[in-house]
mmCIF file of C-alpha atoms in Angstrom:
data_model
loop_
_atom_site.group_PDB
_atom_site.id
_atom_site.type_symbol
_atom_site.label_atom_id
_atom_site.label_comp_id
_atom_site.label_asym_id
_atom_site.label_seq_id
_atom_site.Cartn_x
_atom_site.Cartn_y
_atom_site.Cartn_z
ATOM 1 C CA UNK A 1 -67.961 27.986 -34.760
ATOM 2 C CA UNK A 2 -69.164 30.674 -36.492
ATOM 3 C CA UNK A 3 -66.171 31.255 -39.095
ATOM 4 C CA UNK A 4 -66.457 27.475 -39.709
ATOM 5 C CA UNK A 5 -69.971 27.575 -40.242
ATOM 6 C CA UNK A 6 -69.208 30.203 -43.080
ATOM 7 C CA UNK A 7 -67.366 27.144 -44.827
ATOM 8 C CA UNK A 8 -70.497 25.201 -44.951
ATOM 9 C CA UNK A 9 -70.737 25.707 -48.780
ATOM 10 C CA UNK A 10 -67.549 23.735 -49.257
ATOM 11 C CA UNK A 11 -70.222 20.782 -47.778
ATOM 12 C CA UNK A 12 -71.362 18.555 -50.821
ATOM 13 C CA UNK A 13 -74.887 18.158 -51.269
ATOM 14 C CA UNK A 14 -75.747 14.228 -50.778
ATOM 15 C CA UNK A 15 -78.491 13.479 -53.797
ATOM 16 C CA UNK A 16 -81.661 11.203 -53.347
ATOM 17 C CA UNK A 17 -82.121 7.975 -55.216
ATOM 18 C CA UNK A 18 -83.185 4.226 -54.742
ATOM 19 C CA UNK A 19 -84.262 2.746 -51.631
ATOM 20 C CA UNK A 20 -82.753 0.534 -48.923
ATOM 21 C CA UNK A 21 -83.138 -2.960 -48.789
ATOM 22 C CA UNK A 22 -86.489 -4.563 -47.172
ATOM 23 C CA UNK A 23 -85.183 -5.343 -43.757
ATOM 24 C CA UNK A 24 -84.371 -1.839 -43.055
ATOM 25 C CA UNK A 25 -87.462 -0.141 -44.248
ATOM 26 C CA UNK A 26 -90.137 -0.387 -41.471
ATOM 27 C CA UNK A 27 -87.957 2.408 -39.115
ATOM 28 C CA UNK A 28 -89.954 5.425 -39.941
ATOM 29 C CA UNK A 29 -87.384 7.476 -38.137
ATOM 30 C CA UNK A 30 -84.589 6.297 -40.235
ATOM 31 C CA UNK A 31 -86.665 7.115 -43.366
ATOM 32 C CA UNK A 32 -83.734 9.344 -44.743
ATOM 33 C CA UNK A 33 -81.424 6.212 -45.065
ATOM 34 C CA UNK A 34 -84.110 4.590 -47.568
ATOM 35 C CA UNK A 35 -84.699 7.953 -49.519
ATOM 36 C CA UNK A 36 -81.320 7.583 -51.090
ATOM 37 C CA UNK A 37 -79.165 5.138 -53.330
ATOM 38 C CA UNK A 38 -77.843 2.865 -49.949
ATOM 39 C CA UNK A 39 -74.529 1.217 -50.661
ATOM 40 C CA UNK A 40 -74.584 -0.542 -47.598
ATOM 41 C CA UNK A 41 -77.592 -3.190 -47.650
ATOM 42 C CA UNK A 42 -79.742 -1.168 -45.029
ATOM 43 C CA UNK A 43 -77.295 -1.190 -42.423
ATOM 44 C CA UNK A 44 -76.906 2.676 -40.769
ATOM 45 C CA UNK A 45 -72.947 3.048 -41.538
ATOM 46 C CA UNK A 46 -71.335 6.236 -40.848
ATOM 47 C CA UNK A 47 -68.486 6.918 -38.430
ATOM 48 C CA UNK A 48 -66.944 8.211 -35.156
ATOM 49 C CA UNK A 49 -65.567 11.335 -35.107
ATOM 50 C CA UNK A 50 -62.365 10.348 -33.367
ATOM 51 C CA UNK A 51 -61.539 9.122 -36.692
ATOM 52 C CA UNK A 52 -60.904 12.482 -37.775
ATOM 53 C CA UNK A 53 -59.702 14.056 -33.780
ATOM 54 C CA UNK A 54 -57.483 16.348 -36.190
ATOM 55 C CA UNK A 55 -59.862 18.370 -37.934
ATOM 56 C CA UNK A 56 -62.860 20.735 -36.656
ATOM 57 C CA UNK A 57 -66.102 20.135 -36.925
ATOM 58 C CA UNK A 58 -66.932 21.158 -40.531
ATOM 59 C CA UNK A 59 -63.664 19.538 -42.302
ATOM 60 C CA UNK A 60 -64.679 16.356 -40.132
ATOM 61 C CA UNK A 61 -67.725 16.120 -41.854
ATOM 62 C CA UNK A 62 -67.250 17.361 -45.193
ATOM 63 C CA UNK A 63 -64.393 14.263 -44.858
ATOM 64 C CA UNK A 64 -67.484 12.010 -44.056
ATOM 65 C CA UNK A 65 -69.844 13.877 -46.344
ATOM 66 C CA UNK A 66 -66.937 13.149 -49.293
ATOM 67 C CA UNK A 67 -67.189 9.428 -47.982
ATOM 68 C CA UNK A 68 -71.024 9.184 -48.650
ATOM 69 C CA UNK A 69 -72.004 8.514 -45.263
ATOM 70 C CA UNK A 70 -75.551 10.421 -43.429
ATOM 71 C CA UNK A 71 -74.646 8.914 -40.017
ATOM 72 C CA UNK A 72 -71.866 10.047 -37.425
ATOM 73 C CA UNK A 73 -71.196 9.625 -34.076
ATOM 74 C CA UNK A 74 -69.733 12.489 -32.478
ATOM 75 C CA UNK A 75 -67.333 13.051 -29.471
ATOM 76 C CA UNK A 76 -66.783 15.812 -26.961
ATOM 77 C CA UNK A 77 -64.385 17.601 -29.858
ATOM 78 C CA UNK A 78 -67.189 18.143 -31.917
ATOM 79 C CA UNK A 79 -69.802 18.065 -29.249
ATOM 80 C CA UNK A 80 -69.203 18.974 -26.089
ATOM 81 C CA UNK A 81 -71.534 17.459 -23.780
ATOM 82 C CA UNK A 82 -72.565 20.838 -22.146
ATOM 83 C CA UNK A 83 -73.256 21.659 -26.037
ATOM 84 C CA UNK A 84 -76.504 23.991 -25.920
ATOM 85 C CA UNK A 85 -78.169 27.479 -27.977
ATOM 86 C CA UNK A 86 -76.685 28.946 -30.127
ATOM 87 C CA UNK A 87 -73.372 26.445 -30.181
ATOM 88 C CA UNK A 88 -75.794 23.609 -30.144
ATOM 89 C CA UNK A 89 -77.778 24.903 -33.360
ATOM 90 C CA UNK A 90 -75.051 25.928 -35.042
ATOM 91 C CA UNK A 91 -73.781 21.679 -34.927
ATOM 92 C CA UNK A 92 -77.217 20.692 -35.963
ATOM 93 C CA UNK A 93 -76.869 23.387 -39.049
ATOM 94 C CA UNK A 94 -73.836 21.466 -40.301
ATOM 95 C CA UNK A 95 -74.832 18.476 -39.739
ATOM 96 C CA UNK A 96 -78.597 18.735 -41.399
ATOM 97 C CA UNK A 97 -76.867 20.740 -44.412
ATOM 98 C CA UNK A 98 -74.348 17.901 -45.200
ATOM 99 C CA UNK A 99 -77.409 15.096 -44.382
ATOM 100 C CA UNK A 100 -75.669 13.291 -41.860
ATOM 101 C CA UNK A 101 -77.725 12.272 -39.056
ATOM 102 C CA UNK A 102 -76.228 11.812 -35.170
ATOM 103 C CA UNK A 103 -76.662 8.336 -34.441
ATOM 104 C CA UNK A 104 -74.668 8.704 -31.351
ATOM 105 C CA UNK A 105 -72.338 10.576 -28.606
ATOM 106 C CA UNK A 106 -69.588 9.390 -26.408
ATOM 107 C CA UNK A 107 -67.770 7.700 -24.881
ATOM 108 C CA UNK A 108 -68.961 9.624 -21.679
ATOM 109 C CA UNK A 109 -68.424 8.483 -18.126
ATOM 110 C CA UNK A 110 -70.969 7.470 -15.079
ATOM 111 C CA UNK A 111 -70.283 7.271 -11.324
ATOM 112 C CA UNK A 112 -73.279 6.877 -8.810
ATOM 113 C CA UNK A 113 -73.531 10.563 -8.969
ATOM 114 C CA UNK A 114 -77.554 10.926 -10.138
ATOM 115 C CA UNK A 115 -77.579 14.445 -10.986
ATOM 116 C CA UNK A 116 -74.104 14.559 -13.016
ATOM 117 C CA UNK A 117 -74.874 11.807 -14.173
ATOM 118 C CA UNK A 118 -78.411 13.424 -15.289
ATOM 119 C CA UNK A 119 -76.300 16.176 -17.157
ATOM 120 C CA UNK A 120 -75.815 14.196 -20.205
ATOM 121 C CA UNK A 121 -79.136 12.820 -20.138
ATOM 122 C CA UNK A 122 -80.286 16.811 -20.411
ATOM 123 C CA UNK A 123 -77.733 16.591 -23.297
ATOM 124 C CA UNK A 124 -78.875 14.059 -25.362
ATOM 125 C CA UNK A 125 -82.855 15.004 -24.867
ATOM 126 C CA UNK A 126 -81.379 18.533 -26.543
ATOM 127 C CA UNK A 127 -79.393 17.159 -28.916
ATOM 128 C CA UNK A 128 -81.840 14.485 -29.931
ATOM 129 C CA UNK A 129 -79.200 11.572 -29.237
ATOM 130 C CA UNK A 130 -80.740 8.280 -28.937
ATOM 131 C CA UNK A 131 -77.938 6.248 -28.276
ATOM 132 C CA UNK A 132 -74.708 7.480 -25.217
ATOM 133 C CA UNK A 133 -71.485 5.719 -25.724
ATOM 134 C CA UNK A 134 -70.855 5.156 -22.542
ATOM 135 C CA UNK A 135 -67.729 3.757 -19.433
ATOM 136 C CA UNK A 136 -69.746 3.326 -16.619
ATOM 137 C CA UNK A 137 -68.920 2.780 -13.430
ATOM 138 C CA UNK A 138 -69.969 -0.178 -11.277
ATOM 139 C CA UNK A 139 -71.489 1.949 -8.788
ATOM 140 C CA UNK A 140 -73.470 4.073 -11.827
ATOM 141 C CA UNK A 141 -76.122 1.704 -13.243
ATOM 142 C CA UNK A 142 -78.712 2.293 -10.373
ATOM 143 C CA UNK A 143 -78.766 6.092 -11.823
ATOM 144 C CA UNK A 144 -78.887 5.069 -15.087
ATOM 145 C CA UNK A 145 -81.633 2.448 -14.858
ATOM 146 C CA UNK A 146 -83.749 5.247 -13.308
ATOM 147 C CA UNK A 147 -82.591 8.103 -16.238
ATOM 148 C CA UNK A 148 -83.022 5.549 -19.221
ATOM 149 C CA UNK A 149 -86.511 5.521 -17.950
ATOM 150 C CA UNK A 150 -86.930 8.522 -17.286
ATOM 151 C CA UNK A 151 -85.459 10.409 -20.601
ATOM 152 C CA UNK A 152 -86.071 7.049 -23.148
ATOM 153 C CA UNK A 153 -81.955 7.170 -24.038
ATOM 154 C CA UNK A 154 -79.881 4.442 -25.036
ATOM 155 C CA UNK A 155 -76.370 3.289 -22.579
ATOM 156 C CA UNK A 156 -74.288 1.535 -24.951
ATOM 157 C CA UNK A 157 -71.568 0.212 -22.560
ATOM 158 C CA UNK A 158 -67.960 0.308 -24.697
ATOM 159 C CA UNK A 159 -65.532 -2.366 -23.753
ATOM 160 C CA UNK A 160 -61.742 -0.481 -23.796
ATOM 161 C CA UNK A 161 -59.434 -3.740 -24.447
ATOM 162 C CA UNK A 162 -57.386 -5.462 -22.006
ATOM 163 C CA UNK A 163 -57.628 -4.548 -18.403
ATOM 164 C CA UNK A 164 -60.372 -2.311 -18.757
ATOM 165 C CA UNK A 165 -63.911 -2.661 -16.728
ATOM 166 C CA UNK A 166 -65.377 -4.229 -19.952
ATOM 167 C CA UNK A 167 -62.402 -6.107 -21.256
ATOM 168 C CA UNK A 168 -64.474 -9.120 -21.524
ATOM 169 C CA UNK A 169 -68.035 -10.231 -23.080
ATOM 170 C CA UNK A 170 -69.040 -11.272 -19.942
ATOM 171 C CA UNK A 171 -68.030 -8.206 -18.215
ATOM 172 C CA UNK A 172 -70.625 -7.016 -20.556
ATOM 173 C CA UNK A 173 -72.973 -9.438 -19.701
ATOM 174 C CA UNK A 174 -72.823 -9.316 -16.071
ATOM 175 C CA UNK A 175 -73.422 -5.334 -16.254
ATOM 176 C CA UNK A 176 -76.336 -5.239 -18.170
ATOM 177 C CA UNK A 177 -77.717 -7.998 -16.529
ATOM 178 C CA UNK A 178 -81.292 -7.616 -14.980
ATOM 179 C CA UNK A 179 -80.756 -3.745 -15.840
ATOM 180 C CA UNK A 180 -83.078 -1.273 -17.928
ATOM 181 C CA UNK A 181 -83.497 -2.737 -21.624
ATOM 182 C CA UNK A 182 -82.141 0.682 -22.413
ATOM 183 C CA UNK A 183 -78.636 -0.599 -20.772
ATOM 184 C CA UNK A 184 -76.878 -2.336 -23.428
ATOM 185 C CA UNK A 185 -73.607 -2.440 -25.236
ATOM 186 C CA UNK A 186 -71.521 -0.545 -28.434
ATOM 187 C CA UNK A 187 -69.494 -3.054 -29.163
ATOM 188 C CA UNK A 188 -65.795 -1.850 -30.166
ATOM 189 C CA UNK A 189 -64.446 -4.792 -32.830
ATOM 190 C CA UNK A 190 -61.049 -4.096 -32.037
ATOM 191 C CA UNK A 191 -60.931 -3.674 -28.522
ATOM 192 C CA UNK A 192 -62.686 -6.801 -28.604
ATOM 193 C CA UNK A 193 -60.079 -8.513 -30.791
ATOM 194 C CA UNK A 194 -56.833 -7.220 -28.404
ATOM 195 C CA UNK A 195 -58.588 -9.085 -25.371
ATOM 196 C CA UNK A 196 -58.711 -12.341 -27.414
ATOM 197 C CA UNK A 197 -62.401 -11.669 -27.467
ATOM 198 C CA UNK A 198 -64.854 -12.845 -30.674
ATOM 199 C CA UNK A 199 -66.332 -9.548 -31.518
ATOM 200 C CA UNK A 200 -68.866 -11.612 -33.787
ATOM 201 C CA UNK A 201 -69.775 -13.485 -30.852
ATOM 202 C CA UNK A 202 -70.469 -10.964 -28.750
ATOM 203 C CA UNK A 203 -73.112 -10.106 -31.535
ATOM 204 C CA UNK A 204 -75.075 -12.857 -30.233
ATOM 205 C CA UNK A 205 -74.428 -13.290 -26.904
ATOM 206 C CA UNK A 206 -75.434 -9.689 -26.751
ATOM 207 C CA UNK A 207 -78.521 -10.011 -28.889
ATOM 208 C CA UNK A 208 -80.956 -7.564 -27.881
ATOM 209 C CA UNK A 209 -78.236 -5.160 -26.014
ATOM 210 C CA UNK A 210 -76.798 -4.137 -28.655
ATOM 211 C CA UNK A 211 -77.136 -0.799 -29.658
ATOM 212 C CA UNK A 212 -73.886 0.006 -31.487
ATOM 213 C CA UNK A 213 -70.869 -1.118 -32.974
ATOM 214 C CA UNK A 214 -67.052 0.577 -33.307
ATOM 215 C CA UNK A 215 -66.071 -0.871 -36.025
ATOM 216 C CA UNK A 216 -62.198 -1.493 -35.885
ATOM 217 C CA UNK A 217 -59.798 -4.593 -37.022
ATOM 218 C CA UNK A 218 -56.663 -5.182 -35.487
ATOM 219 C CA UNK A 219 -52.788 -6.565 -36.827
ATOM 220 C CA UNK A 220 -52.483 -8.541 -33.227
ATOM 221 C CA UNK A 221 -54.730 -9.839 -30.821
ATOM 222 C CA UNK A 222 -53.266 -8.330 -28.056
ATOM 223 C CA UNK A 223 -52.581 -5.169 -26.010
ATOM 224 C CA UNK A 224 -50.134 -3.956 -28.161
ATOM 225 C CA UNK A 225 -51.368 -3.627 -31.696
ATOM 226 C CA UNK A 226 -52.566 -1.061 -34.122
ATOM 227 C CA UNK A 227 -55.790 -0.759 -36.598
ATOM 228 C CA UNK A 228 -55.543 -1.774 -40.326
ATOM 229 C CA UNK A 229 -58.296 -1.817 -42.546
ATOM 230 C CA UNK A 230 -60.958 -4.356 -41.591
ATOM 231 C CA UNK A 231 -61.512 -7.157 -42.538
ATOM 232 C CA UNK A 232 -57.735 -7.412 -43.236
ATOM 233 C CA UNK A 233 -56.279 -8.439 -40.050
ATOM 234 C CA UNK A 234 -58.729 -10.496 -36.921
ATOM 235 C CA UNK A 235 -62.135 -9.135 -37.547
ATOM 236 C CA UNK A 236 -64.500 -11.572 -39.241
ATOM 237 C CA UNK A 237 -66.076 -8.742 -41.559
ATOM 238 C CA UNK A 238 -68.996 -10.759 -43.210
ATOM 239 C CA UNK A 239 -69.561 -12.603 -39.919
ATOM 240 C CA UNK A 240 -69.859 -9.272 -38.402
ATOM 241 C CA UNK A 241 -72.593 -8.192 -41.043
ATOM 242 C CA UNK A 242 -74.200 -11.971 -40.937
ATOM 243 C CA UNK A 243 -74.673 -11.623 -37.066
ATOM 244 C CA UNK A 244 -75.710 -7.829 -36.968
ATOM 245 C CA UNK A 245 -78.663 -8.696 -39.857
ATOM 246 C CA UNK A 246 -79.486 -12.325 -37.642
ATOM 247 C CA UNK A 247 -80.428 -10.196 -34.133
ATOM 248 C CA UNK A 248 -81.991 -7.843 -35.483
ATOM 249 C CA UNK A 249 -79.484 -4.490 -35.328
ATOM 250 C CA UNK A 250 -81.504 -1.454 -34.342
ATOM 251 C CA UNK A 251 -81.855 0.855 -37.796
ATOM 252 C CA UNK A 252 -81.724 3.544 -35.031
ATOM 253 C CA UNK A 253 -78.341 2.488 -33.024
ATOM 254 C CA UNK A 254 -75.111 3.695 -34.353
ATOM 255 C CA UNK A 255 -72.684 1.294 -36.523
ATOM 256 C CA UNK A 256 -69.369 3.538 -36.780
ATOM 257 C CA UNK A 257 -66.344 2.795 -38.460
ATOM 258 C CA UNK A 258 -63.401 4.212 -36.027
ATOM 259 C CA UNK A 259 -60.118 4.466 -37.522
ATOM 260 C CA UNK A 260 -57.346 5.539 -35.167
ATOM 261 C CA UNK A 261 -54.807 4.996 -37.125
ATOM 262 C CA UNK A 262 -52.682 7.971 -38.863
ATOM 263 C CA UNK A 263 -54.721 10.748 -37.292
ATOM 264 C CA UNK A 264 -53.341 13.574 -38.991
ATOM 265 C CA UNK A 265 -54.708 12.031 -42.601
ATOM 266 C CA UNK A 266 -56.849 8.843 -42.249
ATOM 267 C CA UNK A 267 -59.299 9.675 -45.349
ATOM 268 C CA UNK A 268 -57.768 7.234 -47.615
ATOM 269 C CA UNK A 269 -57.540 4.670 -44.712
ATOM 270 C CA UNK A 270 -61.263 4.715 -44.111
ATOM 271 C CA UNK A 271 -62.608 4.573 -47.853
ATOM 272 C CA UNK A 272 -60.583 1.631 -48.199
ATOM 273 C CA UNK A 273 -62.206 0.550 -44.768
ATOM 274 C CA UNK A 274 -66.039 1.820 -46.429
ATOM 275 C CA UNK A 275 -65.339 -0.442 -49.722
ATOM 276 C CA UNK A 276 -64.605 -3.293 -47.591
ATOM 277 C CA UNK A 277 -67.774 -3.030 -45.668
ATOM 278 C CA UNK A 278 -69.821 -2.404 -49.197
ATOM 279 C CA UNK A 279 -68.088 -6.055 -50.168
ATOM 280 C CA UNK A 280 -68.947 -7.808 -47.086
ATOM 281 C CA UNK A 281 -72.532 -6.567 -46.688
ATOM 282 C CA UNK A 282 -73.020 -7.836 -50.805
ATOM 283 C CA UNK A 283 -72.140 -11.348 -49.740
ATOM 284 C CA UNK A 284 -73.822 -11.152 -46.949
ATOM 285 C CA UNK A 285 -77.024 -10.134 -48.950
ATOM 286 C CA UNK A 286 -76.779 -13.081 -51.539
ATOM 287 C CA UNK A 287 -75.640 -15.783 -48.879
#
């Protein structure tokens, strides 16, 4: 980490300008979104770092940095869960000199095992993670009930497509059901979409649970398919944005673009993916 953090210059400063829109402004935490010219209507856009699995930590987000986004969510690449000290200040370094805020971490796993399970709830409190991407087990949300009390984090159940524990919105549902109102969902678009699930619906049968997005579109709804940019194959993209700004998206949950897609160079890929999310949040904003 060190030698990366040496290429930290290469990191282009992000400049401050106009303010977000109206609905966004009363977070006080998310005050550095409104600081700044905001291309995307209010809405905290940035991106998972699984998008770019084939670069370290500081090309990653000098890649995002280059896209204009200030929000990431990170995985166990870039941040390992037992992430702490010196390695652990060292990510926040980066990250604070390129301006780009963790939104969120995951996906990480849950069995009924309290004190493992209590691990990453350690994490986040030192990392400053409100929101845990998360595949829990059935047997796990007794434990996490009790820790999202406890430590004030976010479980953002992700569905994983077809055959999966969350293939379905009501999968969804019937977890989070009577739990925590810290136990809620990340909704991934495309997963969603190859389960012949309405990712836009699950907006607002989720409405209050919902405390992040992975923002994917699909060529097929089915098993088999691959991403393309969104709004280009089954995702509804302004429907997306219409439903997100109708319940009331958290400015603090994560909304990341994932692009899985040509790994090895998926820049181009996702600004395409970034204009078409500018585009769909303007109509949104005049409809």
């Amino acid at each position: 980490m060190s030698s990366e953090l040496n290429r930290r210059s290469l990191l282009i400063r992000g400049s401050a300008a106009l303010s977000a829109t109206a609905w966004f402004q009363h977070w006080g935490d998310f005050a550095l979104a409104s600081l700044r010219e905001d291309e995307f209507g209010g809405f905290p856009i940035g991106a998972q770092s699984y998008s770019l699995r084939s670069f370290n930590l500081v090309e990653a987000i000098r890649h995002l940095q280059g896209m204009g986004l200030h929000f990431v969510e990170l995985y166990s690449k870039h941040m390992p869960v037992n992430a702490q000290g010196k390695q652990l200040e060292e990510i926040q370094q980066v990250l604070a000199q390129a301006e780009i805020k963790l939104a969120a971490h995951g996906v990480s796993g849950f069995t009924k095992d309290h004190e493992k399970n209590r691990l990453v709830f350690e994490f986040a409190r030192r990392a400053g993670i409100r929101n845990i991407t998360a595949n829990p087990q059935p047997d796990a949300f007794d434990s996490l009930d009790r820790l999202c009390e406890e430590y004030d984090v976010r479980i953002a159940i992700h569905n994983h497509g077809p055959g999966a524990l969350y293939d379905k919105i009501s999968d969804v549902k019937k977890a989070i059901k009577d739990r925590h109102p810290n136990v809620g969902a990340c909704i991934d678009t495309g997963h969603f979409i190859r389960s012949k699930e309405d990712p836009v619906q699950a907006i607002y049968d989720l409405k209050g649970r919902v405390f992040g997005l992975h923002i994917k579109d699909e060529e097929k709804q089915e098993k088999n398919s691959h991403n393309v940019i969104i709004g280009t194959g089954h995702l509804d993209l302004v429907g997306m944005f219409r439903a997100l700004k109708k319940t009331d998206f958290p400015a603090d949950g994560g909304l990341s673009l994932e692009y899985e897609a040509n790994p090895q160079n998926p820049i181009d890929d996702m600004k395409q993916c970034l204009v078409a999310a500018k585009e769909a949040i303007a109509k949104v904003a005049t409809s």
